[in-house]
Amino acid sequence: MRGSLNDTLRSDLADARRARDRERTLVLSTTLAEVRNREIEVGSALDDEGVRSVVARAIKQRRDAAAQMKDGGRPELAAKELGQAKILQAYLPPELSADEVRTWVREIIQGGAGHMGAVMSGLMPRIRGRFDGGSASRIVREELGRS
């Protein structure tokens, strides 16, 4: 194991700089700055889960920006944003499939959660950074409609 996720990001940034990989250097340095800003907000160093949360937010921002750029007729900029999101995705656990999420939603509903808020509050800690929240809420609505 290479240590903490923060250490891994720093090490990979140094490697990207040595390799003169501008895109990777930009993405990692920006993400580390976001991690530092979050640490300042909370007043302490982030654990791996906190760093994963920052990385997941950065991925979501890039995907949202890509969608806006694509809608704005700028597919080359959208592709660049998606490329940056892909770089960051490597620092998170593998993404979940819709079927896996649907199975968890059904378990939570069977456990007694009968409304959207209860199901989502039980689901989000399991999927954060690994599945899109909007898609998850759609699955929850579908499953609540069936029960």
PDB file of N, CA and C in Angstrom, residues 63 89 94-102 123-124 126-139:
ATOM      1  N   ARG A  63     -17.877  16.484 -14.909  1.00  0.00           N
ATOM      2  CA  ARG A  63     -18.918  15.869 -15.738  1.00  0.00           C
ATOM      3  C   ARG A  63     -20.036  16.874 -16.029  1.00  0.00           C
ATOM      4  N   GLN A  89     -11.055   9.550 -11.623  1.00  0.00           N
ATOM      5  CA  GLN A  89     -11.824   8.344 -11.311  1.00  0.00           C
ATOM      6  C   GLN A  89     -10.907   7.213 -10.830  1.00  0.00           C
ATOM      7  N   PRO A  94     -14.006   1.299  -7.673  1.00  0.00           N
ATOM      8  CA  PRO A  94     -14.727   1.107  -8.933  1.00  0.00           C
ATOM      9  C   PRO A  94     -16.176   1.572  -8.815  1.00  0.00           C
ATOM     10  N   GLU A  95     -16.703   2.095  -9.923  1.00  0.00           N
ATOM     11  CA  GLU A  95     -18.085   2.550  -9.923  1.00  0.00           C
ATOM     12  C   GLU A  95     -19.021   1.361  -9.779  1.00  0.00           C
ATOM     13  N   LEU A  96     -20.171   1.628  -9.180  1.00  0.00           N
ATOM     14  CA  LEU A  96     -21.178   0.592  -8.984  1.00  0.00           C
ATOM     15  C   LEU A  96     -22.089   0.513 -10.204  1.00  0.00           C
ATOM     16  N   SER A  97     -22.657  -0.648 -10.401  1.00  0.00           N
ATOM     17  CA  SER A  97     -23.630  -0.791 -11.478  1.00  0.00           C
ATOM     18  C   SER A  97     -25.011  -0.403 -10.951  1.00  0.00           C
ATOM     19  N   ALA A  98     -25.912  -0.083 -11.853  1.00  0.00           N
ATOM     20  CA  ALA A  98     -27.289   0.261 -11.475  1.00  0.00           C
ATOM     21  C   ALA A  98     -27.946  -0.932 -10.771  1.00  0.00           C
ATOM     22  N   ASP A  99     -27.615  -2.148 -11.187  1.00  0.00           N
ATOM     23  CA  ASP A  99     -28.199  -3.336 -10.559  1.00  0.00           C
ATOM     24  C   ASP A  99     -27.759  -3.461  -9.101  1.00  0.00           C
ATOM     25  N   GLU A 100     -26.474  -3.173  -8.820  1.00  0.00           N
ATOM     26  CA  GLU A 100     -25.992  -3.222  -7.437  1.00  0.00           C
ATOM     27  C   GLU A 100     -26.727  -2.202  -6.576  1.00  0.00           C
ATOM     28  N   VAL A 101     -26.878  -1.005  -7.108  1.00  0.00           N
ATOM     29  CA  VAL A 101     -27.562   0.058  -6.366  1.00  0.00           C
ATOM     30  C   VAL A 101     -29.023  -0.321  -6.148  1.00  0.00           C
ATOM     31  N   ARG A 102     -29.662  -0.861  -7.177  1.00  0.00           N
ATOM     32  CA  ARG A 102     -31.070  -1.266  -7.063  1.00  0.00           C
ATOM     33  C   ARG A 102     -31.239  -2.336  -5.974  1.00  0.00           C
ATOM     34  N   LEU A 123     -28.804   5.004   1.673  1.00  0.00           N
ATOM     35  CA  LEU A 123     -28.079   4.609   0.465  1.00  0.00           C
ATOM     36  C   LEU A 123     -26.818   5.433   0.218  1.00  0.00           C
ATOM     37  N   MET A 124     -26.894   6.729   0.415  1.00  0.00           N
ATOM     38  CA  MET A 124     -25.784   7.622   0.027  1.00  0.00           C
ATOM     39  C   MET A 124     -24.431   7.256   0.642  1.00  0.00           C
ATOM     40  N   ARG A 126     -23.232   4.446   1.198  1.00  0.00           N
ATOM     41  CA  ARG A 126     -22.730   3.267   0.485  1.00  0.00           C
ATOM     42  C   ARG A 126     -22.236   3.592  -0.924  1.00  0.00           C
ATOM     43  N   ILE A 127     -22.871   4.594  -1.562  1.00  0.00           N
ATOM     44  CA  ILE A 127     -22.577   4.830  -2.979  1.00  0.00           C
ATOM     45  C   ILE A 127     -21.763   6.073  -3.247  1.00  0.00           C
ATOM     46  N   ARG A 128     -21.559   6.929  -2.242  1.00  0.00           N
ATOM     47  CA  ARG A 128     -20.885   8.213  -2.451  1.00  0.00           C
ATOM     48  C   ARG A 128     -19.566   8.033  -3.190  1.00  0.00           C
ATOM     49  N   GLY A 129     -19.445   8.746  -4.288  1.00  0.00           N
ATOM     50  CA  GLY A 129     -18.229   8.689  -5.088  1.00  0.00           C
ATOM     51  C   GLY A 129     -18.149   7.496  -6.025  1.00  0.00           C
ATOM     52  N   ARG A 130     -19.153   6.626  -5.942  1.00  0.00           N
ATOM     53  CA  ARG A 130     -19.108   5.417  -6.753  1.00  0.00           C
ATOM     54  C   ARG A 130     -20.300   5.281  -7.688  1.00  0.00           C
ATOM     55  N   PHE A 131     -21.300   6.178  -7.514  1.00  0.00           N
ATOM     56  CA  PHE A 131     -22.497   6.138  -8.357  1.00  0.00           C
ATOM     57  C   PHE A 131     -23.138   7.513  -8.314  1.00  0.00           C
ATOM     58  N   ASP A 132     -23.699   7.935  -9.430  1.00  0.00           N
ATOM     59  CA  ASP A 132     -24.303   9.247  -9.538  1.00  0.00           C
ATOM     60  C   ASP A 132     -25.552   9.356  -8.657  1.00  0.00           C
ATOM     61  N   GLY A 133     -25.606  10.403  -7.835  1.00  0.00           N
ATOM     62  CA  GLY A 133     -26.732  10.595  -6.929  1.00  0.00           C
ATOM     63  C   GLY A 133     -28.055  10.786  -7.652  1.00  0.00           C
ATOM     64  N   GLY A 134     -28.047  11.479  -8.780  1.00  0.00           N
ATOM     65  CA  GLY A 134     -29.272  11.677  -9.545  1.00  0.00           C
ATOM     66  C   GLY A 134     -29.831  10.368 -10.078  1.00  0.00           C
ATOM     67  N   SER A 135     -28.945   9.524 -10.573  1.00  0.00           N
ATOM     68  CA  SER A 135     -29.381   8.210 -11.053  1.00  0.00           C
ATOM     69  C   SER A 135     -29.884   7.361  -9.890  1.00  0.00           C
ATOM     70  N   ALA A 136     -29.244   7.497  -8.747  1.00  0.00           N
ATOM     71  CA  ALA A 136     -29.671   6.745  -7.565  1.00  0.00           C
ATOM     72  C   ALA A 136     -31.072   7.172  -7.137  1.00  0.00           C
ATOM     73  N   SER A 137     -31.353   8.479  -7.143  1.00  0.00           N
ATOM     74  CA  SER A 137     -32.683   8.934  -6.724  1.00  0.00           C
ATOM     75  C   SER A 137     -33.752   8.450  -7.714  1.00  0.00           C
ATOM     76  N   ARG A 138     -33.401   8.357  -8.990  1.00  0.00           N
ATOM     77  CA  ARG A 138     -34.344   7.821  -9.975  1.00  0.00           C
ATOM     78  C   ARG A 138     -34.669   6.361  -9.648  1.00  0.00           C
ATOM     79  N   ILE A 139     -33.636   5.581  -9.313  1.00  0.00           N
ATOM     80  CA  ILE A 139     -33.841   4.171  -8.957  1.00  0.00           C
ATOM     81  C   ILE A 139     -34.701   4.076  -7.698  1.00  0.00           C
TER      82      ILE A 139
END
